Structure formats: structure tokens, C-alpha cells
Amino acid sequence: MIGCDCATCRSTDPRDARLRPSIAVESDATSILVDAGPDLRMQALRHDLRRVDAILFTHGHAYHILGLDDVRRFNAMMTRDMPCYGDPLTLQDIRRTFHYVFDPATPKGGGIPALDLIEIDGPVRVGSVEVQPIPIWHGERPILGYRLGACAYLTDCNRIDEAAWPLLGGLDVLVLDALRIRTHPTHFSLDEAVATAGRIGAGRTFFTHMCHDLPHAATNARLPPGMALAYDGLILDIA
Ligand SMILES: [Zn+2]
Ligand SMILES: [Zn+2]
Ligand SMILES: [Zn+2]
């Protein structure tokens, strides 16, 4: 956190230095990004991300879409428009936030990402990966998590929609929102996240979207078996 001297913010443990939440999922020749936050450029450089076949958007909050301008580089490397999946409200947020991208009066050229916005309302196939949208609640706002094979990514939520439960069986890996210790109107607290993860019953659960209330090592030490905080750069093989 900017201007904070707490133990997490001053920690020398690299796992306490957190960029904004996002994941890349790779399978054979397919590479899918979930969300494109303000740190997309730095994350792509750190992890030498060269291929993105599609971006799945969970919702339109700034932390999750403000990296869209950097899609220009992927447009150039892959010589194609970027398919961007989201629910109608999210696509509307993207159109409003990046209005110049969709304004026919904007001069064409290197300054504009080429985005192909696609509404998602059921399973879609991206390359070799079956993508299942998962309805979740971010406070009053319905948003989407995604299941990709045996992995589900559910960020920014404080409630799992009833319709989601049948879609969450047999997971190898669950990534779930856990913001902080105290409850919050739009995010799971750590206790709520642990209880929800227990009910979902994935083989392994990793929590994401933590704030500085949750130092990495100390928090991990008191989590149940099979559950841990995720950290920047974590790489998982999915069954
Ligand atoms: Zn702090
Ligand atoms: Zn959000
Ligand atoms: Zn968020």
C-alpha cells in the first residue's frame, strides 16, 4: 500500500510484494489471460508472456481492466485482434473506460489496442481449453469467475451463486478471493474464504486479492492443510 509502514508492506519476503491479481493459463498451444490489470505490462515482462489467445474478464473494476492498452503488443506479436470475453456489464465498462478504442473517429494506428469484445453466457472453447463461466457475487454485483479444466479462478467475490455449485465439483485447483481478516461488503474475509473453500473441496486452494492485513508466511502458517495464499509468480501444474 502506498505510504504504509506496516510489517507486510516493509517485508523483505518477495511473496509480500503483490502486483494486481491476474492469471495466465496455458495448455498445449493455447494461452489464456484472466483479467488485464494495471500491472499487465510488468507481469508479462517478468514472465516472458508472448502469447495470449484470449482474455477472460471477471468484471470491469479498474484493478482488472486498466492494462488493456498493453494488448497492443499482443496484437502486434499475434497479428490479430484480441478476443475479450465478459458479461454485458463488464463489456459496457470496457467500452466506457476505453471509449477512444471504440470511437470510429479515433485515427487508426499503433496507439489503439484492437479488441474483439465477446459476450459470454455459457461455456466456450478457446483453442484447446474449455472455458466455463462461473456466476459469483461481488457485493450487489453479479460477476464471473472462470473454470478452465480442473482449475477455477474466483476473484472479487463474497458469495458463490447457487447456480455455480454444480460447476465446481472435482477441482484440482481453486483460486479464491480472500481480502483481509475483517469482513468486507464485496470480498470474502479470510475466514469466509476458508469456509467456502472447504465446501467447494478442491484438491488445492490458493487465496488471492489479499491486502496488507495478510502477511504471507504468518497467514499461511495458520491455514488448514491444502490451503495457502497465492503469490506473484506462483506456477501450478493443473491435473
Ligand atoms: Zn501496509
Ligand atoms: Zn472488484
Ligand atoms: Zn479486484
mmCIF file of N, CA and C and ligand atoms in Angstrom, residues 21 58-59 61 63-64 138 155-156 177 187 209, ligand 3:
data_model
loop_
_atom_site.group_PDB
_atom_site.id
_atom_site.type_symbol
_atom_site.label_atom_id
_atom_site.label_comp_id
_atom_site.label_asym_id
_atom_site.label_seq_id
_atom_site.Cartn_x
_atom_site.Cartn_y
_atom_site.Cartn_z
ATOM 1 N N PRO A 21 -4.117 -8.659 -9.114
ATOM 2 C CA PRO A 21 -4.408 -10.064 -9.400
ATOM 3 C C PRO A 21 -4.730 -10.350 -10.866
ATOM 4 N N THR A 58 -13.328 -10.868 -15.520
ATOM 5 C CA THR A 58 -14.221 -11.210 -14.408
ATOM 6 C C THR A 58 -15.242 -10.106 -14.183
ATOM 7 N N HIS A 59 -14.799 -8.852 -14.280
ATOM 8 C CA HIS A 59 -15.672 -7.693 -14.110
ATOM 9 C C HIS A 59 -14.885 -6.449 -14.501
ATOM 10 N N HIS A 61 -13.950 -3.608 -12.839
ATOM 11 C CA HIS A 61 -13.256 -2.709 -11.917
ATOM 12 C C HIS A 61 -11.835 -2.408 -12.423
ATOM 13 N N TYR A 63 -8.850 -2.393 -11.217
ATOM 14 C CA TYR A 63 -7.771 -3.348 -10.967
ATOM 15 C C TYR A 63 -7.743 -4.481 -11.997
ATOM 16 N N HIS A 64 -8.820 -4.645 -12.725
ATOM 17 C CA HIS A 64 -8.957 -5.839 -13.570
ATOM 18 C C HIS A 64 -8.989 -5.531 -15.063
ATOM 19 N N HIS A 138 -20.130 -10.122 -6.221
ATOM 20 C CA HIS A 138 -19.136 -9.148 -5.735
ATOM 21 C C HIS A 138 -19.971 -8.061 -5.058
ATOM 22 N N THR A 155 -12.120 -14.670 -8.273
ATOM 23 C CA THR A 155 -11.623 -13.495 -7.566
ATOM 24 C C THR A 155 -12.770 -12.512 -7.346
ATOM 25 N N ASP A 156 -12.588 -11.569 -6.446
ATOM 26 C CA ASP A 156 -13.570 -10.495 -6.219
ATOM 27 C C ASP A 156 -14.979 -11.020 -5.962
ATOM 28 N N ASP A 177 -10.896 -15.505 -3.799
ATOM 29 C CA ASP A 177 -10.722 -14.199 -3.149
ATOM 30 C C ASP A 177 -10.649 -14.346 -1.621
ATOM 31 N N HIS A 187 -15.963 -8.498 -0.718
ATOM 32 C CA HIS A 187 -14.933 -9.537 -0.812
ATOM 33 C C HIS A 187 -15.065 -10.495 0.368
ATOM 34 N N HIS A 209 -5.951 -11.787 -4.081
ATOM 35 C CA HIS A 209 -6.531 -10.460 -3.850
ATOM 36 C C HIS A 209 -6.392 -10.014 -2.383
HETATM 37 ZN ZN ZN B 3 -10.498 -6.581 -7.527
#
